Amino acid sequence: MDSLRRWMDEKGVRKVKVGAIDVDGVWRGKYISLEKFWSAAKSNMGFCDVVFGWDLGDELLDNTQVTGWHTGYPDTPAKVDLSTARIIPWEPDTAAFLLDFVNPDGTPFEASPRQLLQKMGQRARKLGFLPKFGAEYEFFLFKEGPQSLHEKGFKNLTPLTPGMFGYSWLRTSMNAPLVHALIDGCNAYGLNIEGFHTETGPGVFEAAIRYDTLELAADRAALFKTVVKEICAKHGVSACFMAKVDPKLPGCSGHVHQSLWNLKGEDNLFHDPSEKHGMSQLMRHYIGGQVALMPELTALYWPTINSYKRSVENTWAPTTATWGLENRTCAIRVIGDSGKSMRIEYRQLGADMNAYIGMAVSLAAGLWGIENEIEPPAPVLSNAYEAKNTKPLPRNLKDAVALLKNSERAREILGEGFVDHFVRTREWEVRQYERAVTSWELERYLELI
């Protein structure tokens, strides 16, 4: 605490921003005074648990158990994670800290995504593994602000750059002030950017965040989206991380790279030069677990109605539970041939993922595969979209939620409390969609039916 006080004094901190991520992957937080912060740092603080009782639009869910009108939406204790201290580069007098929701007795709040991730990290270490993860995101940038987005009804938006121009040296240079602000801002915020480039599509960019141990990687991935939105807003630009923005364009991925190391972080346990393709038995079983559980866990990876619009043949997103060596048509791509580089790229995840949930669940599935010695099916050597004898992934959120709800294995590896709450939130999301009258329906039926 004393060293933290000195650090904050040296940085000229005058206020603090604290926050936590909800089930939808949205940061919920507030500014607090220094006096309030030091009190919270010693004995926790109260945070209204409605953040677990409403949806993306702050509509109150009617089916939750963890909170609701039946509980009165009380404050739940929130513990300040002092290890997450960082200065907000674009608010230099403000320090930021992440919160962990806990029960009154101090135990983790089961519905919290960050606690789920920490639980999986602890489980991996008990098994003797140090998980190292890294995320990369694709996202659209539009020359719009919140006001213009709403005024236009989210249609006919102006992309930051025109045309299809992936890996464009020119487009990034043309927008250098914003590109440098994003890279420098993320780096200053501790979100170490390894690569940044345009992707195929108007205004589409991709950023790769440097890998690290699971917990650090998840914090960085979860913070990345809100950081990009904050920096872009200062340049009159809006960032979009929807899985599928335009039916004529590829969707936006949120691929997660993964490997398991010994507890000292010195040896990559996925690599074994004596085995075929350099893949250790441990790695095979890890992949085996992920492939076996992929369909029933899909709702956790693809959490929105829109998520499933990305999963279309020949658009770089998987449609089946498959894996392959350097094969981007598969849900899991094995990369590397050395102890330094051997890893998997979990390609099912999209840019709309909740990073804590996506990382925690894919790790849990891999660990389940190791514990049960699950051998994976044969790798797909050609186009996975045309491969035979593969398990199809659910085609919509309703079907995916039904699979998850009935999955005993999901409750076994993730915990009854988390799965139950998540299922309830997704059932609500499905119901909201089923009640909606879309512009497609109006354009198709209003005049002619």
Tab-separated table of C-alpha atoms in Angstrom:
chain	number	residue	atom	x	y	z
A	1	MET	CA	0.000	0.000	0.000
A	2	ASP	CA	2.836	2.393	0.816
A	3	SER	CA	4.562	1.783	-2.524
A	4	LEU	CA	1.245	2.303	-4.303
A	5	ARG	CA	0.798	5.649	-2.521
A	6	ARG	CA	4.264	6.742	-3.588
A	7	TRP	CA	3.600	5.651	-7.177
A	8	MET	CA	0.331	7.581	-7.316
A	9	ASP	CA	1.983	10.656	-5.792
A	10	GLU	CA	4.806	10.487	-8.342
A	11	LYS	CA	2.291	10.213	-11.183
A	12	GLY	CA	0.209	13.117	-9.882
A	13	VAL	CA	-2.932	11.011	-9.545
A	14	ARG	CA	-5.939	13.070	-8.446
A	15	LYS	CA	-8.762	10.631	-9.091
A	16	VAL	CA	-9.324	6.931	-9.713
A	17	LYS	CA	-11.472	5.001	-12.169
A	18	VAL	CA	-12.563	1.501	-11.178
A	19	GLY	CA	-14.449	-1.020	-13.258
A	20	ALA	CA	-15.370	-4.616	-13.967
A	21	ILE	CA	-16.624	-6.468	-16.994
A	22	ASP	CA	-20.138	-7.851	-17.236
A	23	VAL	CA	-21.347	-11.035	-18.902
A	24	ASP	CA	-21.707	-9.279	-22.275
A	25	GLY	CA	-18.082	-8.145	-22.143
A	26	VAL	CA	-18.910	-4.492	-21.448
A	27	TRP	CA	-16.894	-2.519	-18.928
A	28	ARG	CA	-19.006	-1.063	-16.110
A	29	GLY	CA	-17.247	1.421	-13.864
A	30	LYS	CA	-17.059	4.844	-12.278
A	31	TYR	CA	-14.717	7.557	-11.031
A	32	ILE	CA	-14.091	7.716	-7.302
A	33	SER	CA	-12.143	10.103	-5.112
A	34	LEU	CA	-8.742	9.255	-3.699
A	35	GLU	CA	-10.247	9.069	-0.222
A	36	LYS	CA	-12.877	6.606	-1.414
A	37	PHE	CA	-10.233	4.569	-3.254
A	38	TRP	CA	-7.963	4.143	-0.230
A	39	SER	CA	-10.934	3.027	1.830
A	40	ALA	CA	-11.976	0.527	-0.847
A	41	ALA	CA	-8.411	-0.746	-1.192
A	42	LYS	CA	-8.452	-1.742	2.470
A	43	SER	CA	-11.944	-3.150	2.877
A	44	ASN	CA	-13.645	-3.508	-0.516
A	45	MET	CA	-16.410	-1.281	-1.869
A	46	GLY	CA	-20.046	-1.707	-2.765
A	47	PHE	CA	-21.071	-1.951	-6.433
A	48	CYS	CA	-24.711	-2.326	-7.501
A	49	ASP	CA	-25.207	-5.895	-8.657
A	50	VAL	CA	-27.670	-4.769	-11.329
A	51	VAL	CA	-24.734	-5.145	-13.726
A	52	PHE	CA	-25.541	-8.866	-13.493
A	53	GLY	CA	-29.261	-8.230	-13.832
A	54	TRP	CA	-29.554	-6.265	-17.061
A	55	ASP	CA	-28.525	-6.624	-20.677
A	56	LEU	CA	-26.505	-4.567	-23.165
A	57	GLY	CA	-29.260	-1.960	-23.318
A	58	ASP	CA	-29.739	-1.776	-19.531
A	59	GLU	CA	-33.025	-3.682	-19.872
A	60	LEU	CA	-33.695	-5.622	-16.678
A	61	LEU	CA	-33.669	-9.379	-17.166
A	62	ASP	CA	-36.791	-11.178	-15.940
A	63	ASN	CA	-35.233	-14.581	-15.304
A	64	THR	CA	-32.081	-14.145	-13.226
A	65	GLN	CA	-31.469	-15.744	-9.854
A	66	VAL	CA	-28.303	-13.963	-8.711
A	67	THR	CA	-30.107	-10.618	-8.548
A	68	GLY	CA	-33.446	-9.051	-9.465
A	69	TRP	CA	-36.531	-7.452	-8.014
A	70	HIS	CA	-36.690	-10.445	-5.660
A	71	THR	CA	-33.380	-9.373	-4.068
A	72	GLY	CA	-33.827	-5.602	-4.383
A	73	TYR	CA	-30.673	-5.147	-6.518
A	74	PRO	CA	-28.327	-4.654	-3.549
A	75	ASP	CA	-24.686	-3.633	-3.615
A	76	THR	CA	-22.328	-6.560	-3.854
A	77	PRO	CA	-18.795	-6.360	-2.432
A	78	ALA	CA	-16.125	-5.512	-4.992
A	79	LYS	CA	-12.442	-6.035	-4.296
A	80	VAL	CA	-9.927	-3.669	-5.877
A	81	ASP	CA	-7.197	-5.632	-7.638
A	82	LEU	CA	-4.220	-3.448	-6.771
A	83	SER	CA	-1.973	-5.368	-9.162
A	84	THR	CA	-3.904	-3.873	-12.106
A	85	ALA	CA	-2.841	-0.278	-11.388
A	86	ARG	CA	-2.277	1.763	-14.544
A	87	ILE	CA	-2.424	5.401	-15.575
A	88	ILE	CA	-4.969	6.272	-18.261
A	89	PRO	CA	-2.688	7.897	-20.897
A	90	TRP	CA	-5.419	10.214	-22.234
A	91	GLU	CA	-6.435	11.128	-18.657
A	92	PRO	CA	-2.956	11.455	-17.090
A	93	ASP	CA	-4.163	12.486	-13.622
A	94	THR	CA	-6.329	9.377	-13.355
A	95	ALA	CA	-5.356	5.878	-12.244
A	96	ALA	CA	-7.404	2.845	-13.275
A	97	PHE	CA	-7.965	-0.388	-11.363
A	98	LEU	CA	-9.964	-3.535	-12.098
A	99	LEU	CA	-12.502	-4.892	-9.648
A	100	ASP	CA	-13.375	-8.435	-8.668
A	101	PHE	CA	-16.898	-9.109	-7.421
A	102	VAL	CA	-17.014	-11.279	-4.316
A	103	ASN	CA	-19.643	-12.708	-2.023
A	104	PRO	CA	-20.058	-11.244	1.487
A	105	ASP	CA	-17.851	-14.039	2.837
A	106	GLY	CA	-15.077	-13.114	0.398
A	107	THR	CA	-15.491	-16.074	-1.948
A	108	PRO	CA	-15.604	-15.395	-5.713
A	109	PHE	CA	-18.924	-14.285	-7.189
A	110	GLU	CA	-19.709	-17.188	-9.513
A	111	ALA	CA	-21.424	-15.174	-12.247
A	112	SER	CA	-18.374	-12.936	-12.749
A	113	PRO	CA	-16.406	-13.634	-15.953
A	114	ARG	CA	-13.069	-12.496	-14.480
A	115	GLN	CA	-13.496	-14.847	-11.539
A	116	LEU	CA	-14.264	-17.694	-13.934
A	117	LEU	CA	-10.997	-17.018	-15.723
A	118	GLN	CA	-9.046	-16.896	-12.461
A	119	LYS	CA	-10.636	-20.173	-11.422
A	120	MET	CA	-9.509	-21.846	-14.651
A	121	GLY	CA	-6.015	-20.397	-14.267
A	122	GLN	CA	-5.761	-21.850	-10.768
A	123	ARG	CA	-6.979	-25.205	-12.014
A	124	ALA	CA	-4.339	-25.273	-14.741
A	125	ARG	CA	-1.579	-24.510	-12.244
A	126	LYS	CA	-2.777	-27.258	-9.900
A	127	LEU	CA	-2.332	-29.642	-12.815
A	128	GLY	CA	1.211	-28.329	-13.280
A	129	PHE	CA	0.620	-26.047	-16.277
A	130	LEU	CA	1.234	-22.344	-16.841
A	131	PRO	CA	-1.197	-21.172	-19.544
A	132	LYS	CA	0.109	-18.530	-21.961
A	133	PHE	CA	-2.494	-16.790	-24.101
A	134	GLY	CA	-2.693	-13.946	-26.593
A	135	ALA	CA	-5.594	-12.314	-28.444
A	136	GLU	CA	-5.970	-10.623	-31.802
A	137	TYR	CA	-8.992	-8.600	-32.900
A	138	GLU	CA	-10.453	-7.479	-36.209
A	139	PHE	CA	-12.734	-4.429	-36.099
A	140	PHE	CA	-14.403	-1.800	-38.264
A	141	LEU	CA	-13.707	1.919	-37.926
A	142	PHE	CA	-16.340	4.418	-39.061
A	143	LYS	CA	-16.221	8.196	-39.404
A	144	GLU	CA	-19.140	8.460	-37.021
A	145	GLY	CA	-19.877	9.429	-33.438
A	146	PRO	CA	-22.583	8.114	-31.074
A	147	GLN	CA	-24.977	10.835	-32.206
A	148	SER	CA	-24.568	10.217	-35.932
A	149	LEU	CA	-24.770	6.438	-35.443
A	150	HIS	CA	-28.203	6.823	-33.879
A	151	GLU	CA	-29.377	9.507	-36.277
A	152	LYS	CA	-28.525	7.259	-39.222
A	153	GLY	CA	-30.166	4.267	-37.590
A	154	PHE	CA	-26.785	2.492	-37.788
A	155	LYS	CA	-27.097	2.381	-41.596
A	156	ASN	CA	-25.141	3.928	-44.459
A	157	LEU	CA	-22.133	4.557	-42.240
A	158	THR	CA	-18.938	6.060	-43.634
A	159	PRO	CA	-15.943	3.726	-43.186
A	160	LEU	CA	-12.601	5.224	-42.243
A	161	THR	CA	-11.083	3.881	-45.475
A	162	PRO	CA	-12.752	2.815	-48.730
A	163	GLY	CA	-12.460	-0.451	-50.613
A	164	MET	CA	-10.839	-3.811	-49.990
A	165	PHE	CA	-7.203	-3.294	-49.068
A	166	GLY	CA	-5.756	-5.833	-46.621
A	167	TYR	CA	-2.264	-5.319	-45.235
A	168	SER	CA	-2.201	-1.857	-46.774
A	169	TRP	CA	0.924	0.170	-46.093
A	170	LEU	CA	-0.825	3.126	-47.726
A	171	ARG	CA	-4.078	3.103	-45.723
A	172	THR	CA	-2.317	2.999	-42.360
A	173	SER	CA	-0.026	5.877	-43.372
A	174	MET	CA	-2.991	7.922	-44.606
A	175	ASN	CA	-4.517	7.590	-41.142
A	176	ALA	CA	-1.247	7.789	-39.230
A	177	PRO	CA	-2.464	10.172	-36.472
A	178	LEU	CA	-5.208	7.758	-35.412
A	179	VAL	CA	-3.159	4.598	-36.012
A	180	HIS	CA	-0.256	5.917	-33.932
A	181	ALA	CA	-2.647	7.114	-31.233
A	182	LEU	CA	-4.096	3.603	-31.005
A	183	ILE	CA	-0.739	1.829	-30.941
A	184	ASP	CA	0.932	4.297	-28.567
A	185	GLY	CA	-2.139	4.558	-26.343
A	186	CYS	CA	-2.475	0.796	-26.004
A	187	ASN	CA	1.231	0.371	-25.288
A	188	ALA	CA	1.191	3.137	-22.670
A	189	TYR	CA	-1.823	1.445	-21.082
A	190	GLY	CA	0.035	-1.863	-20.859
A	191	LEU	CA	-1.750	-3.583	-23.742
A	192	ASN	CA	1.451	-4.217	-25.714
A	193	ILE	CA	0.562	-4.268	-29.418
A	194	GLU	CA	2.659	-6.708	-31.496
A	195	GLY	CA	1.076	-5.981	-34.858
A	196	PHE	CA	-1.422	-3.560	-36.397
A	197	HIS	CA	-2.622	-3.552	-40.004
A	198	THR	CA	-5.616	-3.158	-42.281
A	199	GLU	CA	-7.761	-6.190	-43.014
A	200	THR	CA	-9.870	-6.962	-46.056
A	201	GLY	CA	-12.845	-4.628	-46.054
A	202	PRO	CA	-13.553	-0.888	-45.897
A	203	GLY	CA	-12.312	0.534	-42.615
A	204	VAL	CA	-11.297	-2.863	-41.224
A	205	PHE	CA	-8.202	-3.174	-39.055
A	206	GLU	CA	-6.568	-5.933	-37.047
A	207	ALA	CA	-4.463	-5.700	-33.901
A	208	ALA	CA	-2.468	-8.462	-32.203
A	209	ILE	CA	-1.854	-8.096	-28.466
A	210	ARG	CA	1.350	-9.659	-27.157
A	211	TYR	CA	0.882	-12.993	-25.413
A	212	ASP	CA	1.428	-13.391	-21.670
A	213	THR	CA	0.247	-15.531	-18.799
A	214	LEU	CA	-3.479	-16.226	-18.915
A	215	GLU	CA	-4.674	-13.626	-16.420
A	216	LEU	CA	-2.618	-10.755	-17.840
A	217	ALA	CA	-3.561	-11.701	-21.402
A	218	ALA	CA	-7.264	-11.762	-20.532
A	219	ASP	CA	-7.169	-8.374	-18.784
A	220	ARG	CA	-5.444	-6.847	-21.799
A	221	ALA	CA	-7.831	-8.422	-24.291
A	222	ALA	CA	-10.867	-7.362	-22.292
A	223	LEU	CA	-9.594	-3.795	-21.914
A	224	PHE	CA	-8.544	-3.505	-25.551
A	225	LYS	CA	-11.999	-2.957	-26.994
A	226	THR	CA	-12.958	-0.143	-24.646
A	227	VAL	CA	-9.514	1.463	-25.037
A	228	VAL	CA	-9.896	1.469	-28.833
A	229	LYS	CA	-13.360	3.007	-28.515
A	230	GLU	CA	-12.113	5.716	-26.141
A	231	ILE	CA	-9.139	6.683	-28.318
A	232	CYS	CA	-11.163	6.600	-31.547
A	233	ALA	CA	-13.815	8.853	-30.031
A	234	LYS	CA	-11.190	11.574	-29.580
A	235	HIS	CA	-10.606	11.400	-33.349
A	236	GLY	CA	-14.274	11.473	-34.338
A	237	VAL	CA	-14.300	7.759	-35.135
A	238	SER	CA	-16.372	4.829	-33.850
A	239	ALA	CA	-14.998	1.317	-33.491
A	240	CYS	CA	-17.215	-1.714	-34.065
A	241	PHE	CA	-16.439	-5.217	-32.804
A	242	MET	CA	-19.581	-6.953	-34.060
A	243	ALA	CA	-18.962	-10.405	-35.454
A	244	LYS	CA	-20.660	-9.551	-38.758
A	245	VAL	CA	-21.352	-5.980	-39.823
A	246	ASP	CA	-21.998	-6.464	-43.527
A	247	PRO	CA	-23.332	-9.667	-45.154
A	248	LYS	CA	-21.137	-9.018	-48.207
A	249	LEU	CA	-17.917	-8.814	-46.179
A	250	PRO	CA	-15.994	-11.253	-43.958
A	251	GLY	CA	-16.761	-11.110	-40.259
A	252	CYS	CA	-14.528	-9.902	-37.444
A	253	SER	CA	-12.519	-12.489	-35.549
A	254	GLY	CA	-11.186	-12.523	-32.005
A	255	HIS	CA	-8.701	-15.372	-32.352
A	256	VAL	CA	-6.948	-16.519	-29.185
A	257	HIS	CA	-3.486	-18.133	-29.258
A	258	GLN	CA	-2.848	-20.704	-26.534
A	259	SER	CA	-0.115	-22.910	-25.137
A	260	LEU	CA	0.728	-24.640	-21.863
A	261	TRP	CA	4.164	-24.317	-20.252
A	262	ASN	CA	5.796	-25.714	-17.138
A	263	LEU	CA	5.127	-23.685	-13.999
A	264	LYS	CA	8.413	-21.802	-14.332
A	265	GLY	CA	7.432	-20.714	-17.834
A	266	GLU	CA	10.606	-22.156	-19.332
A	267	ASP	CA	9.391	-25.169	-21.358
A	268	ASN	CA	6.541	-25.258	-23.861
A	269	LEU	CA	4.696	-28.468	-23.028
A	270	PHE	CA	2.891	-28.450	-26.367
A	271	HIS	CA	6.139	-29.236	-28.190
A	272	ASP	CA	7.768	-32.632	-28.434
A	273	PRO	CA	10.276	-33.044	-31.297
A	274	SER	CA	10.000	-36.823	-31.082
A	275	GLU	CA	6.280	-36.777	-31.894
A	276	LYS	CA	4.561	-36.321	-35.261
A	277	HIS	CA	4.434	-32.653	-36.327
A	278	GLY	CA	6.260	-31.827	-33.101
A	279	MET	CA	2.968	-32.029	-31.201
A	280	SER	CA	3.218	-33.512	-27.728
A	281	GLN	CA	0.650	-35.971	-26.438
A	282	LEU	CA	-0.436	-33.249	-24.031
A	283	MET	CA	-1.197	-30.934	-26.951
A	284	ARG	CA	-3.147	-33.636	-28.778
A	285	HIS	CA	-5.330	-34.279	-25.741
A	286	TYR	CA	-5.810	-30.530	-25.232
A	287	ILE	CA	-7.067	-30.199	-28.806
A	288	GLY	CA	-9.108	-33.376	-28.399
A	289	GLY	CA	-11.007	-31.877	-25.473
A	290	GLN	CA	-11.643	-28.623	-27.287
A	291	VAL	CA	-12.935	-30.314	-30.435
A	292	ALA	CA	-15.140	-32.735	-28.477
A	293	LEU	CA	-16.807	-29.991	-26.421
A	294	MET	CA	-16.907	-27.288	-29.084
A	295	PRO	CA	-20.572	-27.652	-30.162
A	296	GLU	CA	-22.004	-27.665	-26.637
A	297	LEU	CA	-19.821	-24.750	-25.527
A	298	THR	CA	-20.492	-22.629	-28.618
A	299	ALA	CA	-22.947	-20.277	-26.880
A	300	LEU	CA	-20.086	-19.189	-24.613
A	301	TYR	CA	-17.835	-18.503	-27.602
A	302	TRP	CA	-20.556	-16.960	-29.797
A	303	PRO	CA	-22.689	-15.033	-27.286
A	304	THR	CA	-24.851	-12.831	-29.537
A	305	ILE	CA	-27.483	-13.275	-32.223
A	306	ASN	CA	-25.045	-11.684	-34.662
A	307	SER	CA	-22.208	-14.094	-33.788
A	308	TYR	CA	-23.671	-16.810	-35.988
A	309	LYS	CA	-23.819	-14.589	-39.089
A	310	ARG	CA	-20.006	-14.770	-39.150
A	311	SER	CA	-19.977	-18.569	-39.380
A	312	VAL	CA	-20.435	-18.928	-43.136
A	313	GLU	CA	-18.602	-21.207	-45.561
A	314	ASN	CA	-15.515	-19.755	-47.235
A	315	THR	CA	-15.402	-16.601	-45.090
A	316	TRP	CA	-12.474	-17.475	-42.759
A	317	ALA	CA	-14.765	-18.474	-39.871
A	318	PRO	CA	-15.392	-22.115	-38.881
A	319	THR	CA	-18.658	-23.967	-39.390
A	320	THR	CA	-17.550	-27.312	-37.928
A	321	ALA	CA	-15.575	-28.597	-34.939
A	322	THR	CA	-12.269	-29.227	-36.710
A	323	TRP	CA	-8.542	-28.731	-36.344
A	324	GLY	CA	-5.634	-28.681	-38.751
A	325	LEU	CA	-1.987	-27.812	-39.242
A	326	GLU	CA	-1.663	-24.225	-40.482
A	327	ASN	CA	-5.192	-24.520	-41.847
A	328	ARG	CA	-7.275	-21.349	-41.582
A	329	THR	CA	-10.474	-23.121	-42.634
A	330	CYS	CA	-10.516	-25.031	-39.321
A	331	ALA	CA	-11.820	-23.972	-35.931
A	332	ILE	CA	-8.411	-24.750	-34.416
A	333	ARG	CA	-5.183	-24.025	-36.265
A	334	VAL	CA	-1.914	-25.527	-35.044
A	335	ILE	CA	0.996	-23.123	-35.522
A	336	GLY	CA	4.745	-23.525	-35.115
A	337	ASP	CA	7.284	-26.304	-35.066
A	338	SER	CA	9.561	-25.357	-32.172
A	339	GLY	CA	9.462	-24.976	-28.417
A	340	LYS	CA	9.240	-21.236	-28.847
A	341	SER	CA	6.401	-21.089	-31.359
A	342	MET	CA	4.270	-24.235	-30.902
A	343	ARG	CA	0.709	-23.204	-30.074
A	344	ILE	CA	-2.884	-23.331	-31.198
A	345	GLU	CA	-4.946	-20.509	-32.620
A	346	TYR	CA	-8.534	-20.862	-31.434
A	347	ARG	CA	-10.352	-19.480	-34.476
A	348	GLN	CA	-13.955	-20.043	-33.438
A	349	LEU	CA	-13.904	-16.940	-31.258
A	350	GLY	CA	-15.104	-13.691	-32.815
A	351	ALA	CA	-14.451	-10.044	-32.030
A	352	ASP	CA	-17.692	-9.954	-30.039
A	353	MET	CA	-16.374	-12.462	-27.512
A	354	ASN	CA	-16.130	-11.738	-23.831
A	355	ALA	CA	-12.360	-12.269	-23.570
A	356	TYR	CA	-12.529	-13.640	-20.026
A	357	ILE	CA	-15.170	-16.183	-20.971
A	358	GLY	CA	-13.640	-17.133	-24.323
A	359	MET	CA	-10.217	-17.749	-22.810
A	360	ALA	CA	-11.515	-19.453	-19.664
A	361	VAL	CA	-13.840	-21.829	-21.481
A	362	SER	CA	-11.414	-22.854	-24.229
A	363	LEU	CA	-8.771	-23.501	-21.556
A	364	ALA	CA	-11.245	-25.520	-19.472
A	365	ALA	CA	-12.137	-27.658	-22.487
A	366	GLY	CA	-8.460	-28.289	-23.202
A	367	LEU	CA	-7.733	-29.253	-19.603
A	368	TRP	CA	-10.736	-31.585	-19.641
A	369	GLY	CA	-9.233	-33.227	-22.726
A	370	ILE	CA	-5.903	-33.693	-20.958
A	371	GLU	CA	-7.465	-35.122	-17.818
A	372	ASN	CA	-9.573	-37.575	-19.835
A	373	GLU	CA	-6.885	-38.293	-22.464
A	374	ILE	CA	-9.181	-37.367	-25.343
A	375	GLU	CA	-7.594	-38.100	-28.695
A	376	PRO	CA	-8.615	-35.621	-31.386
A	377	PRO	CA	-10.029	-36.700	-34.734
A	378	ALA	CA	-7.692	-36.685	-37.708
A	379	PRO	CA	-6.532	-33.210	-38.734
A	380	VAL	CA	-8.253	-31.679	-41.745
A	381	LEU	CA	-5.685	-31.458	-44.524
A	382	SER	CA	-7.777	-29.575	-47.068
A	383	ASN	CA	-10.852	-27.312	-47.044
A	384	ALA	CA	-12.633	-27.856	-43.714
A	385	TYR	CA	-15.857	-26.448	-45.166
A	386	GLU	CA	-16.016	-29.512	-47.420
A	387	ALA	CA	-14.643	-32.061	-44.944
A	388	LYS	CA	-16.703	-35.175	-44.215
A	389	ASN	CA	-17.530	-36.718	-40.835
A	390	THR	CA	-17.135	-33.494	-38.852
A	391	LYS	CA	-19.361	-32.161	-36.098
A	392	PRO	CA	-21.376	-29.128	-37.225
A	393	LEU	CA	-21.459	-26.099	-34.977
A	394	PRO	CA	-24.840	-24.655	-33.935
A	395	ARG	CA	-26.277	-22.269	-36.529
A	396	ASN	CA	-28.007	-19.869	-34.148
A	397	LEU	CA	-27.914	-18.719	-30.537
A	398	LYS	CA	-31.149	-20.479	-29.568
A	399	ASP	CA	-29.816	-23.901	-30.572
A	400	ALA	CA	-26.420	-23.184	-29.010
A	401	VAL	CA	-28.015	-22.185	-25.695
A	402	ALA	CA	-30.087	-25.368	-25.661
A	403	LEU	CA	-26.925	-27.441	-26.107
A	404	LEU	CA	-25.175	-25.551	-23.314
A	405	LYS	CA	-28.146	-25.780	-20.984
A	406	ASN	CA	-28.216	-29.558	-21.328
A	407	SER	CA	-24.444	-30.003	-21.109
A	408	GLU	CA	-23.430	-31.811	-17.941
A	409	ARG	CA	-19.795	-31.458	-18.971
A	410	ALA	CA	-20.067	-27.657	-19.157
A	411	ARG	CA	-21.430	-27.519	-15.609
A	412	GLU	CA	-18.737	-29.926	-14.476
A	413	ILE	CA	-15.788	-27.922	-15.802
A	414	LEU	CA	-17.148	-24.365	-15.394
A	415	GLY	CA	-19.395	-24.609	-12.365
A	416	GLU	CA	-23.161	-24.766	-11.976
A	417	GLY	CA	-23.482	-21.156	-10.837
A	418	PHE	CA	-21.762	-19.597	-13.828
A	419	VAL	CA	-23.403	-21.798	-16.455
A	420	ASP	CA	-26.868	-21.280	-14.992
A	421	HIS	CA	-26.526	-17.486	-14.991
A	422	PHE	CA	-25.001	-17.359	-18.456
A	423	VAL	CA	-27.734	-19.558	-19.925
A	424	ARG	CA	-30.400	-17.325	-18.422
A	425	THR	CA	-28.849	-14.206	-19.952
A	426	ARG	CA	-28.640	-15.838	-23.391
A	427	GLU	CA	-32.220	-17.126	-23.218
A	428	TRP	CA	-33.244	-13.530	-22.536
A	429	GLU	CA	-31.199	-12.363	-25.540
A	430	VAL	CA	-32.935	-14.898	-27.788
A	431	ARG	CA	-36.356	-13.793	-26.590
A	432	GLN	CA	-35.566	-10.141	-27.309
A	433	TYR	CA	-34.567	-11.064	-30.848
A	434	GLU	CA	-37.636	-13.222	-31.441
A	435	ARG	CA	-39.874	-10.290	-30.478
A	436	ALA	CA	-38.067	-7.801	-32.708
A	437	VAL	CA	-39.425	-6.678	-36.074
A	438	THR	CA	-36.373	-6.177	-38.273
A	439	SER	CA	-35.862	-3.851	-41.215
A	440	TRP	CA	-35.497	-6.969	-43.393
A	441	GLU	CA	-39.040	-8.017	-42.495
A	442	LEU	CA	-40.443	-4.568	-43.149
A	443	GLU	CA	-38.726	-4.275	-46.532
A	444	ARG	CA	-39.831	-7.772	-47.538
A	445	TYR	CA	-43.406	-7.901	-46.265
A	446	LEU	CA	-44.848	-4.460	-45.495
A	447	GLU	CA	-45.946	-3.549	-49.028
A	448	LEU	CA	-46.425	-6.904	-50.721
A	449	ILE	CA	-48.038	-9.252	-48.201
